[in-house]
CSV table of C-alpha atoms in Angstrom, one decimal:
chain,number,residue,atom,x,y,z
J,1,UNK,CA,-12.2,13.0,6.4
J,2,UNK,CA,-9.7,13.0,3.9
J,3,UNK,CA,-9.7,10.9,1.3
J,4,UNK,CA,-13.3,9.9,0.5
J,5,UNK,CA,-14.3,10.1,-2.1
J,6,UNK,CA,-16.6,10.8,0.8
J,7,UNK,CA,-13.3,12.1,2.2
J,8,UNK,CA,-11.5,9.2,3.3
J,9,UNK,CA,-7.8,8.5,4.1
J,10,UNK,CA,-7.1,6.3,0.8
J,11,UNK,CA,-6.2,6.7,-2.1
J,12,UNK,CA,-8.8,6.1,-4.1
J,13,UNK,CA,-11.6,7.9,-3.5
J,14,UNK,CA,-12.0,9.1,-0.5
J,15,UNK,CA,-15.0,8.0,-1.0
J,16,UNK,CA,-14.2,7.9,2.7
J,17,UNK,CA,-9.7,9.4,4.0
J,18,UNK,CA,-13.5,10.8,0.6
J,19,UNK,CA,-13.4,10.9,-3.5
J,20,UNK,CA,-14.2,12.8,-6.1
J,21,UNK,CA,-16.9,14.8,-6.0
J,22,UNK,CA,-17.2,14.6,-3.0
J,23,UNK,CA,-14.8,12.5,-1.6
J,24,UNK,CA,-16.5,9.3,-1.7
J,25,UNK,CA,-16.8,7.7,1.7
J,26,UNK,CA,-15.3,4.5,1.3
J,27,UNK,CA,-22.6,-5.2,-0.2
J,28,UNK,CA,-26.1,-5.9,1.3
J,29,UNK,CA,-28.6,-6.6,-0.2
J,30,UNK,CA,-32.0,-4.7,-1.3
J,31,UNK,CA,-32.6,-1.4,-2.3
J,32,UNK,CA,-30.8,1.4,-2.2
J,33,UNK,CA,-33.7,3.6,-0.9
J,34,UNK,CA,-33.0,5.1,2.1
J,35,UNK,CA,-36.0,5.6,5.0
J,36,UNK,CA,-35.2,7.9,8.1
J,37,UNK,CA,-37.6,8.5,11.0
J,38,UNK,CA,-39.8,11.5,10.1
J,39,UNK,CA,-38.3,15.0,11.2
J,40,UNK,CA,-34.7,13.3,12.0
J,41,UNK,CA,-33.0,15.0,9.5
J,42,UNK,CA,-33.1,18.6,8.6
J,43,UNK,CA,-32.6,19.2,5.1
J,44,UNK,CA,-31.2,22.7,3.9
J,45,UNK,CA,-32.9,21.9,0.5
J,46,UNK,CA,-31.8,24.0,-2.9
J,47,UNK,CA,-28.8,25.3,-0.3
J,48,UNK,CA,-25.5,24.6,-1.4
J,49,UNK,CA,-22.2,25.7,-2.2
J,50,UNK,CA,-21.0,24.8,-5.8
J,51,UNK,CA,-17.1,24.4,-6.5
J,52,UNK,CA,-15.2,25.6,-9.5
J,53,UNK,CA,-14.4,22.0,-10.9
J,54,UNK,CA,-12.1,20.8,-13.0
J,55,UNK,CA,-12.7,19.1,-16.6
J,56,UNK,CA,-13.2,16.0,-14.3
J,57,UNK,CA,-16.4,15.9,-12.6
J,58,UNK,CA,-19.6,18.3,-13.2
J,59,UNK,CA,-20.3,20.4,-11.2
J,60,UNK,CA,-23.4,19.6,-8.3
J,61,UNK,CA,-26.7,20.4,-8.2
J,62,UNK,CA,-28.6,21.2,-5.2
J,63,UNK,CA,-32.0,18.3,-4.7
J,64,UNK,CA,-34.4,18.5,-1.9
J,65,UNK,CA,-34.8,15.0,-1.4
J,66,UNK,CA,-32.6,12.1,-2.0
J,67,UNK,CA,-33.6,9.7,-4.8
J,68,UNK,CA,-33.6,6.0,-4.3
J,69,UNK,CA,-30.6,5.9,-6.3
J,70,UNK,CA,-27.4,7.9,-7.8
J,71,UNK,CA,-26.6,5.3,-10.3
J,72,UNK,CA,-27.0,5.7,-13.7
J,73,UNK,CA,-29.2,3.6,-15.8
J,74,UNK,CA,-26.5,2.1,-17.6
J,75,UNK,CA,-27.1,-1.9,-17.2
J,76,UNK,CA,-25.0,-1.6,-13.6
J,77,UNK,CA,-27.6,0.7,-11.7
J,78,UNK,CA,-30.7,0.3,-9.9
J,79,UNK,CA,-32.2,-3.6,-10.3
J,80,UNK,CA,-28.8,-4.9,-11.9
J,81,UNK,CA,-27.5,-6.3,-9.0
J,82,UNK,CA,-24.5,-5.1,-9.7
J,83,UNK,CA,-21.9,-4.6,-7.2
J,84,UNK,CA,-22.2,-0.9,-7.2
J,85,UNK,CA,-25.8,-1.0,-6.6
J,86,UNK,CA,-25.4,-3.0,-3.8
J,87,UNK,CA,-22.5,-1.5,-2.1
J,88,UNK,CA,-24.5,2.3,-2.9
J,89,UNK,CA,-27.6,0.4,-1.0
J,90,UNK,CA,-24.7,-0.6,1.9
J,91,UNK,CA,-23.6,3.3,2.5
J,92,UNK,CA,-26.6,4.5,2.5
J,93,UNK,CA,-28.0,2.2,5.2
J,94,UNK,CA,-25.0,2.2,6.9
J,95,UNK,CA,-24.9,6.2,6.7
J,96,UNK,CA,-28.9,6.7,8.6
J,97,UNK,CA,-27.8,3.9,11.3
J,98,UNK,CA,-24.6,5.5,12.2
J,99,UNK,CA,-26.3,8.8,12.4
J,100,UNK,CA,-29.5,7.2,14.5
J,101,UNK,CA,-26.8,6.2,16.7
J,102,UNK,CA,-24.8,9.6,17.5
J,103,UNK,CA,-27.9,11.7,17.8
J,104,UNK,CA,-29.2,8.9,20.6
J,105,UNK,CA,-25.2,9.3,22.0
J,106,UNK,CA,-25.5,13.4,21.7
J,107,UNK,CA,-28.4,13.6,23.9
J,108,UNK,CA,-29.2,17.0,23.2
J,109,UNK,CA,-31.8,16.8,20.8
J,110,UNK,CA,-29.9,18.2,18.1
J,111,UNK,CA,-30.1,16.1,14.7
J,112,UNK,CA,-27.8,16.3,11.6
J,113,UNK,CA,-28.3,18.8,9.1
J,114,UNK,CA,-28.0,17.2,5.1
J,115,UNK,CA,-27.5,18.7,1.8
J,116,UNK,CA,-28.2,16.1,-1.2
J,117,UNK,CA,-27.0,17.0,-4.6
J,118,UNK,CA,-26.5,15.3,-7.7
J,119,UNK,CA,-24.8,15.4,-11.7
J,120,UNK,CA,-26.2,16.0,-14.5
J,121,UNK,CA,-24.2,12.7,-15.9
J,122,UNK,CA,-25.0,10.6,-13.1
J,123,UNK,CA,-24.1,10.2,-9.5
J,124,UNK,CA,-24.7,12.7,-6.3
J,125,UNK,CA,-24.4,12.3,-2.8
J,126,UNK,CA,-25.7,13.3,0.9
J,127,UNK,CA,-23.7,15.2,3.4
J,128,UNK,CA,-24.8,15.1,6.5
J,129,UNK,CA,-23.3,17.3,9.5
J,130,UNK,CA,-23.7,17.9,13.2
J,131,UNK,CA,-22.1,20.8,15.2
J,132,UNK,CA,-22.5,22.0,18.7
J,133,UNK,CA,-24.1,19.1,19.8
J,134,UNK,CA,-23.7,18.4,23.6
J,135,UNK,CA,-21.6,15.3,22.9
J,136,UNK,CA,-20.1,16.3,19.5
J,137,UNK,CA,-18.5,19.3,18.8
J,138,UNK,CA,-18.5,18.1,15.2
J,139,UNK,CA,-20.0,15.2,13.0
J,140,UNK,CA,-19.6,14.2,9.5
J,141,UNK,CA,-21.1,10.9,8.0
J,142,UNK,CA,-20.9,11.6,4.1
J,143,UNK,CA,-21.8,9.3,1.2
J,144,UNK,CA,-21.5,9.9,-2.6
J,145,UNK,CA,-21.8,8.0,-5.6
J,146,UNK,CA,-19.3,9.3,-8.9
J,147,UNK,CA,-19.0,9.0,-12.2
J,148,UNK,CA,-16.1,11.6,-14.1
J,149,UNK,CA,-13.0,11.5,-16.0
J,150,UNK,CA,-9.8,11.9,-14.1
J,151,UNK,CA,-7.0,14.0,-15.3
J,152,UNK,CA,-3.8,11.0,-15.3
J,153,UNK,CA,-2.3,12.8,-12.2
J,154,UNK,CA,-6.0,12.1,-10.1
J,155,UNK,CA,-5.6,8.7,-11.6
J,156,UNK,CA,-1.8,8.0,-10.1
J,157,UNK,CA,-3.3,10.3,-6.4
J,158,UNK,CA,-5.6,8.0,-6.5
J,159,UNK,CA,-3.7,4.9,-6.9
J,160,UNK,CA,-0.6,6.6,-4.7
J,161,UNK,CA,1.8,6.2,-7.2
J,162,UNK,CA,4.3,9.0,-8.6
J,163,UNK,CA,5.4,9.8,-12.1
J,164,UNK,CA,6.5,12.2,-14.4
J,165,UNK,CA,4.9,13.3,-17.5
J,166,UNK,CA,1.3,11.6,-16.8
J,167,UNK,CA,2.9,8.3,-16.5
J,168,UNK,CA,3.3,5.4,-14.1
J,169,UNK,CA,6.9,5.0,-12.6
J,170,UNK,CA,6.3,1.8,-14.2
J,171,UNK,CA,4.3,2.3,-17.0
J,172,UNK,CA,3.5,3.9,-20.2
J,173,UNK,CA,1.7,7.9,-20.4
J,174,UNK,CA,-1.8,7.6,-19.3
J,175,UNK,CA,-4.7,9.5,-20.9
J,176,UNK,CA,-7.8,10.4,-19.0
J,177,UNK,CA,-9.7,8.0,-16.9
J,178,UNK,CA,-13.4,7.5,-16.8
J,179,UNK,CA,-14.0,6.1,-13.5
J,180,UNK,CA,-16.8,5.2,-10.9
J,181,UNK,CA,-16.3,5.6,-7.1
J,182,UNK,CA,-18.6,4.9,-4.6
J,183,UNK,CA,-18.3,5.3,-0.9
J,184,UNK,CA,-19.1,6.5,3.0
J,185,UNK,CA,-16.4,8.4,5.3
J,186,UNK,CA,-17.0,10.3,8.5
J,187,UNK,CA,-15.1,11.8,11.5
J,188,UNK,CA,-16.6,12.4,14.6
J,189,UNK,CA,-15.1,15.1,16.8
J,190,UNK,CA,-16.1,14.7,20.8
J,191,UNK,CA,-16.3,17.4,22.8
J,192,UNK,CA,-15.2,16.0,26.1
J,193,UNK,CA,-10.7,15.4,25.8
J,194,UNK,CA,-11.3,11.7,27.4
J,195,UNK,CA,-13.8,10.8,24.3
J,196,UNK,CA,-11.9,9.8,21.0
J,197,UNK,CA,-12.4,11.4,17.7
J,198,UNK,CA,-13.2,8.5,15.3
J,199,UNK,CA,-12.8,8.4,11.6
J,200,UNK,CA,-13.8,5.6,9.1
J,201,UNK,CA,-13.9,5.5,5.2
J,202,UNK,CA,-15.4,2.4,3.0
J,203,UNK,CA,-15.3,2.5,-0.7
J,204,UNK,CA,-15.4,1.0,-4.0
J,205,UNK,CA,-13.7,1.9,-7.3
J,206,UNK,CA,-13.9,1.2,-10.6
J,207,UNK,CA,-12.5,2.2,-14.0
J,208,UNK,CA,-14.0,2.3,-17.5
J,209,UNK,CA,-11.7,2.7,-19.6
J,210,UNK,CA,-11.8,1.0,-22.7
J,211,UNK,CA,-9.7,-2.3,-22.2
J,212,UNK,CA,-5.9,-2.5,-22.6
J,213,UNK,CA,-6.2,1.3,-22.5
J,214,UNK,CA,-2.2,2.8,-22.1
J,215,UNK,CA,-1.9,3.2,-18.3
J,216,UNK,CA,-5.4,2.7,-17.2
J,217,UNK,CA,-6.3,-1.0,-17.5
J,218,UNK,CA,-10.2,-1.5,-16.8
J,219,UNK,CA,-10.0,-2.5,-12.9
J,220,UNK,CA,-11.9,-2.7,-9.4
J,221,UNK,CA,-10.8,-2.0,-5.9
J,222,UNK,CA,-12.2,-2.1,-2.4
J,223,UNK,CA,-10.8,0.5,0.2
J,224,UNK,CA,-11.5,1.7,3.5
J,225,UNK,CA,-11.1,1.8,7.0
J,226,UNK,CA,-11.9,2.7,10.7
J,227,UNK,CA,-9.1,4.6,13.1
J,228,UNK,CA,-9.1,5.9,17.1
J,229,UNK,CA,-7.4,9.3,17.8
J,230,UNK,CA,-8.1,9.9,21.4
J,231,UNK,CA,-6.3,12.4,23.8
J,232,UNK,CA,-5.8,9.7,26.6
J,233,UNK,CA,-5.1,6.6,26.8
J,234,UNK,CA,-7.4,4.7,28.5
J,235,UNK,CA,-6.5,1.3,27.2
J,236,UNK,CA,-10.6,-0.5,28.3
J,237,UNK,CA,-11.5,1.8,25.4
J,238,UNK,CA,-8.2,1.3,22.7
J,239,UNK,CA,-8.5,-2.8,23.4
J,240,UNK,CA,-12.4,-3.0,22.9
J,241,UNK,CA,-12.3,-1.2,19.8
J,242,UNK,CA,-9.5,-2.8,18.5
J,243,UNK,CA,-11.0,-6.4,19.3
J,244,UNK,CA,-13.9,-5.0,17.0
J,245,UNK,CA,-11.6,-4.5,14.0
J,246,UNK,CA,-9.9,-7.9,14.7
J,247,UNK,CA,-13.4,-10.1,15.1
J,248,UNK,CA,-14.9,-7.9,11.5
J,249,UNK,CA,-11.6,-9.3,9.9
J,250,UNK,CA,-11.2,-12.6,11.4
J,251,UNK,CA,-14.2,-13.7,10.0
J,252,UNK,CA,-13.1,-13.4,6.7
J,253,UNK,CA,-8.9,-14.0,7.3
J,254,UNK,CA,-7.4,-13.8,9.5
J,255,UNK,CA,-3.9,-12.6,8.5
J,256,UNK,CA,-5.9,-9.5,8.1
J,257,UNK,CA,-6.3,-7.6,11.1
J,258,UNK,CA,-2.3,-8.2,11.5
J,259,UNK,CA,-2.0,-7.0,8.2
J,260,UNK,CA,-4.6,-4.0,8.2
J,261,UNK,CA,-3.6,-2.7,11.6
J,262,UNK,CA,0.0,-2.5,10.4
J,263,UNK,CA,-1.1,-0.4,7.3
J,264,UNK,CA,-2.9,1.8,9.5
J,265,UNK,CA,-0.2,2.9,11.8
J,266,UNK,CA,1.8,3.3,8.8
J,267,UNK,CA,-0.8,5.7,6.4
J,268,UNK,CA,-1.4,7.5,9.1
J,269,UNK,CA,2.0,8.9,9.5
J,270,UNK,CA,2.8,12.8,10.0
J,271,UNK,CA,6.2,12.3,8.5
J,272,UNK,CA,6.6,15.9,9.3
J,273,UNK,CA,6.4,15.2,13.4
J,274,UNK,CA,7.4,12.2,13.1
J,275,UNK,CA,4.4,10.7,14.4
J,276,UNK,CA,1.1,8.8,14.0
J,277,UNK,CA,-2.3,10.6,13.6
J,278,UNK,CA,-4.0,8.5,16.4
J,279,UNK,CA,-3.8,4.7,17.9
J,280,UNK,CA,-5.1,3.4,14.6
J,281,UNK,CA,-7.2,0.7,13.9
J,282,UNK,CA,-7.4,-0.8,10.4
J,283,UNK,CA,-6.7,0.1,6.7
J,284,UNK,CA,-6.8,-1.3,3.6
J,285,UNK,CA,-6.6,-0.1,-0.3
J,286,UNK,CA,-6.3,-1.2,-3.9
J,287,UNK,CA,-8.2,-4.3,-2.3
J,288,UNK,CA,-9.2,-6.4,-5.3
J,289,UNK,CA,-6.9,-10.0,-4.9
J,290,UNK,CA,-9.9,-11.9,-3.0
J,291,UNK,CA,-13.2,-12.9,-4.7
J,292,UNK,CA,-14.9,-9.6,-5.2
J,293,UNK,CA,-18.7,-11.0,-3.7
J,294,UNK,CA,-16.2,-11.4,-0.3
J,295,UNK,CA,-15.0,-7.9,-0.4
J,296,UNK,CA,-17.9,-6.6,-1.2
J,297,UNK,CA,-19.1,-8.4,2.1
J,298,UNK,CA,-15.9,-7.9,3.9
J,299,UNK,CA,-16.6,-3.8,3.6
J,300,UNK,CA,-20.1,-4.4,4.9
J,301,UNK,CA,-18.9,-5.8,7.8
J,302,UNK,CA,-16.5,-3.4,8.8
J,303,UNK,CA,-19.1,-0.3,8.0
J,304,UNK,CA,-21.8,-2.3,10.4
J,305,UNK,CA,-18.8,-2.7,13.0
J,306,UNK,CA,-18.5,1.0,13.5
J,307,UNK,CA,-21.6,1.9,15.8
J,308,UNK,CA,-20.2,-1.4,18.1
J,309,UNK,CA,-16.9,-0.7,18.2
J,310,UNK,CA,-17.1,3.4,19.2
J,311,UNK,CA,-20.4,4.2,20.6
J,312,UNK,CA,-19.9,2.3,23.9
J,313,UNK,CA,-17.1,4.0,24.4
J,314,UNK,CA,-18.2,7.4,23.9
J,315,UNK,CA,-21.1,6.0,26.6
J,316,UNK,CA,-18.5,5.9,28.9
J,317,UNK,CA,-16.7,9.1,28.2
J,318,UNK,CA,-18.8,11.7,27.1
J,319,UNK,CA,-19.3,13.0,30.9
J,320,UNK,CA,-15.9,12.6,32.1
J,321,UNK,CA,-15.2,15.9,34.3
J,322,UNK,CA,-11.8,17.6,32.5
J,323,UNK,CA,-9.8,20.6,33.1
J,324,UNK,CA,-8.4,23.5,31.1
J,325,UNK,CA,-5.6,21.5,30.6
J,326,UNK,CA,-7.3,18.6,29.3
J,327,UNK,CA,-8.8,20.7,26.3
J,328,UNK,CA,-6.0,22.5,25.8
J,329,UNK,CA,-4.2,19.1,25.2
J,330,UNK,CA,-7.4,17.6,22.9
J,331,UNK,CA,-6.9,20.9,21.0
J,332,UNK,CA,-3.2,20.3,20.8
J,333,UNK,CA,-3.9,16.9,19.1
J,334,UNK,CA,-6.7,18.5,16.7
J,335,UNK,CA,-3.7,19.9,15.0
J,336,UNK,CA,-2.1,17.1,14.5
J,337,UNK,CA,-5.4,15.7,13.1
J,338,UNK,CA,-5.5,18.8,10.5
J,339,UNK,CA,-2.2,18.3,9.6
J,340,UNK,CA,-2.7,15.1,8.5
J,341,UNK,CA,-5.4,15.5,6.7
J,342,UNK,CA,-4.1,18.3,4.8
J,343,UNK,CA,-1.1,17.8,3.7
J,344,UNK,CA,-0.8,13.9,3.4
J,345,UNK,CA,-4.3,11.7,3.1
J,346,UNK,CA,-5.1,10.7,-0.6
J,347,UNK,CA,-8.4,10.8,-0.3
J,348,UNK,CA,-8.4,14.6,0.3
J,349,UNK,CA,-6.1,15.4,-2.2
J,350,UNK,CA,-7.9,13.3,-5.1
J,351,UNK,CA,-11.3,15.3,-4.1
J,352,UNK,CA,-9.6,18.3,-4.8
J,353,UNK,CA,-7.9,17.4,-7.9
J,354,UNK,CA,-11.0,16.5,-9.2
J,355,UNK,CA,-13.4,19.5,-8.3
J,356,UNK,CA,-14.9,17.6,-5.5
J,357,UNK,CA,-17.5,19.2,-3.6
J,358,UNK,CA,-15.4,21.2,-1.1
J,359,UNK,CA,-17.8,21.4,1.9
J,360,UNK,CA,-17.8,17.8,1.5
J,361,UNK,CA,-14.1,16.9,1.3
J,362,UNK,CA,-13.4,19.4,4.3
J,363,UNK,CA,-15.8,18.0,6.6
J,364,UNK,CA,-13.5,15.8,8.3
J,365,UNK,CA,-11.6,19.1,9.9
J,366,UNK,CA,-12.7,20.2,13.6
J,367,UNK,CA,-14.7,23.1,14.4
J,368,UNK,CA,-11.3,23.8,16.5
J,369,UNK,CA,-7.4,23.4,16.9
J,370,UNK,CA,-4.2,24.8,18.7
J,371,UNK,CA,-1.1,25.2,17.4
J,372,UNK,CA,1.4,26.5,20.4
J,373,UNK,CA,5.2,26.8,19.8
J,374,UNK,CA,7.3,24.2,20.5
J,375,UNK,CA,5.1,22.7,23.2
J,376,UNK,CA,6.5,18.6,24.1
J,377,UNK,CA,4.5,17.1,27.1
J,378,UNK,CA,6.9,16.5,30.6
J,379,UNK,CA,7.8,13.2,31.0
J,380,UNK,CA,5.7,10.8,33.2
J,381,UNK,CA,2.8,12.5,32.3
J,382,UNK,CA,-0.6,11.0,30.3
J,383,UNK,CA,0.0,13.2,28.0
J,384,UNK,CA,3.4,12.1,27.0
J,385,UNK,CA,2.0,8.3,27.3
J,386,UNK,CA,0.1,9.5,24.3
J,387,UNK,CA,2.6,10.5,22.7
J,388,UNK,CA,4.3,7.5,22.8
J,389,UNK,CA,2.1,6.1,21.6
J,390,UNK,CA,1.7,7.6,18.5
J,391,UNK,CA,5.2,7.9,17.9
J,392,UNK,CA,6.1,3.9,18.9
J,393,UNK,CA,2.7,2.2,17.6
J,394,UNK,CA,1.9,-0.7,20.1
J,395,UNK,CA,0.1,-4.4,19.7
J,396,UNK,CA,-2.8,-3.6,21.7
J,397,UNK,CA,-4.5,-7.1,21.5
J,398,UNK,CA,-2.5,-10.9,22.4
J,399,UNK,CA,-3.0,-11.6,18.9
């Protein structure tokens, strides 16, 4: 998942792509208590790994149950009606339906193992994490609420911009950051090659720093996204989840599916292979030109368009015969999938540059991968249609 602060592809938290502590996966209404059906999750209670982390972020500590909330009570938490308590509320919701729905998908009676954890100073989060399921190899839906200080080179990962000497290109030296992130990011990794891995990442951001502080203006943002990486194309499946991403944005404007699908086939670029991760979707960041209370329900509607837009697919794939070939191909692509996620997503490299929780930000990476020399699919072949694909994005709706 990269960036998140939930591990999410963006640059600000990855709160999905994602951020700090965890990578913060990035509004409804009501509270931001979460109820799941008794015995659904399995909790791995005072279990957890803790991170060496930087100045930024405390370090986590381990909780047994999740509390109704991971805001602080500051004014902005629990009651305020603040636009981080309801976008925590959204997350959380959005976090047990998606998981309702892949256990139903999986079949197999497995359910999705959670660690909670929390800060001292405020904040936490919930990992939850399927493997060896007989649908899903591996699945990831994370959220996390943060509060820290970020070091000025977080701040400009973060913000994906590049300077020297804890500056802006543009602006003057920046000192440390206080910042809240919020979000929910997850990839889900299918076992069967026809089946597409699917990643998404919504979050919200938010500085404190004192006002007309050098470099780090107070300021808000919105981020996110969802993204298809199959194996195959099998273009019933690419066209009805893109017409998912277009109806969650055309409801709000409609230049923005154009606009978001374009940003995802270009953040998604391994510049190194000189291709695209996947067949994209949408992506958005540093989203904070519109009316806020519109965002905020912009976001929602994306995060609630997830279950539609992949489950019916993976309906229709998940017992698709394959070959050797076939998985040696998905494998193949996992790589690519890994590259990406190390080397280039924001999200995963703000997690890290602010002591994220490790387990947390490396979540989104595949139980397994190939890597084979030189290996280019023949012409003709569905392999290399993929390929193509991902090297030539296409317009996969009549817009």
């Amino acid at each position: 998942m990269a960036p998140s602060l939930l591990t999410t592809p963006s640059q600000a938290l990855a709160l999905a792509p994602g951020a700090a502590a965890s990578r913060v996966g990035g509004g409804g209404g009501g509270s931001a208590r979460v109820s799941f059906p008794s015995g659904r999750v399995q909790r791995r209670g005072a279990l957890g790994m803790r991170v060496r982390a930087s100045v930024a972020i405390e370090k986590e500590t381990p909780e047994s149950e999740p509390p109704p909330t991971f805001l602080r009570e500051d004014g902005s938490g629990a009651g305020s009606g603040s636009v981080r308590e309801r976008f925590e509320a959204m997350i959380r919701r959005v976090q047990g339906e998606v998981c309702a729905a892949l256990e139903e998908a999986d079949g197999s009676g497995a359910r999705f193992v959670e660690d909670v954890w929390s800060r001292p100073g405020g904040g936490g989060g919930i990992s939850r994490v399927l493997q060896d399921g007989r649908v899903f190899e591996k699945a990831g839906v994370n959220v996390s609420v943060v509060y820290g200080v970020m070091p000025p080179d977080a701040y400009r990962a973060a913000k994906g911009e590049a300077g020297k000497n804890g500056a802006a290109a543009d602006g003057p030296k920046a000192g440390p950051v206080p910042f809240f992130a919020a979000g929910i990011s997850s990839v889900l990794h299918p076992k069967n090659p026809f089946a597409p891995t699917l990643h998404f990442n919504y979050r919200y951001f938010e500085t404190d720093a004192p006002k007309d502080a050098p470099g780090a203006p107070r300021q808000w943002w919105f981020g996110g996204g969802t993204d298809l990486t199959p194996s195959y194309i099998i273009e019933e499946d690419v066209k009805h989840f893109h017409s998912v991403q277009k109806q969650a944005c055309d409801k709000f404007d409609p230049s923005f599916y154009p606009r978001f699908k374009k940003w995802c086939d270009d953040y998604f670029y391994i510049k190194h292979r000189n291709e695209r991760r996947g067949l994209g979707g949408i992506f958005f960041d540093d989203l904070n030109d519109y009316d806020q209370e519109m965002l905020l329900n912009f976001a929602t509607e994306c995060a609630d368009s997830v279950v539609p837009a992949y489950i019916p697919i993976i309906e229709r794939r998940k017992d698709t015969p394959f070959t050797e070939e076939h998985k040696a191909w998905q494998q193949l692509r996992r790589g690519r999938y890994v590259e990406f996620n190390l080397v280039y997503d924001r999200g995963t490299t703000f997690g890290l540059k602010t002591g994220g929780r490790i387990e947390s930000i490396l979540v989104s990476l595949p139980l397994t991968a190939r890597w084979q020399y030189d290996h280019t699919p023949e012409e003709g072949t569905e392999e290399r249609k993929l390929l193509d694909a991902c090297i030539n994005p296409k317009e996969w709706l009549d817009l």
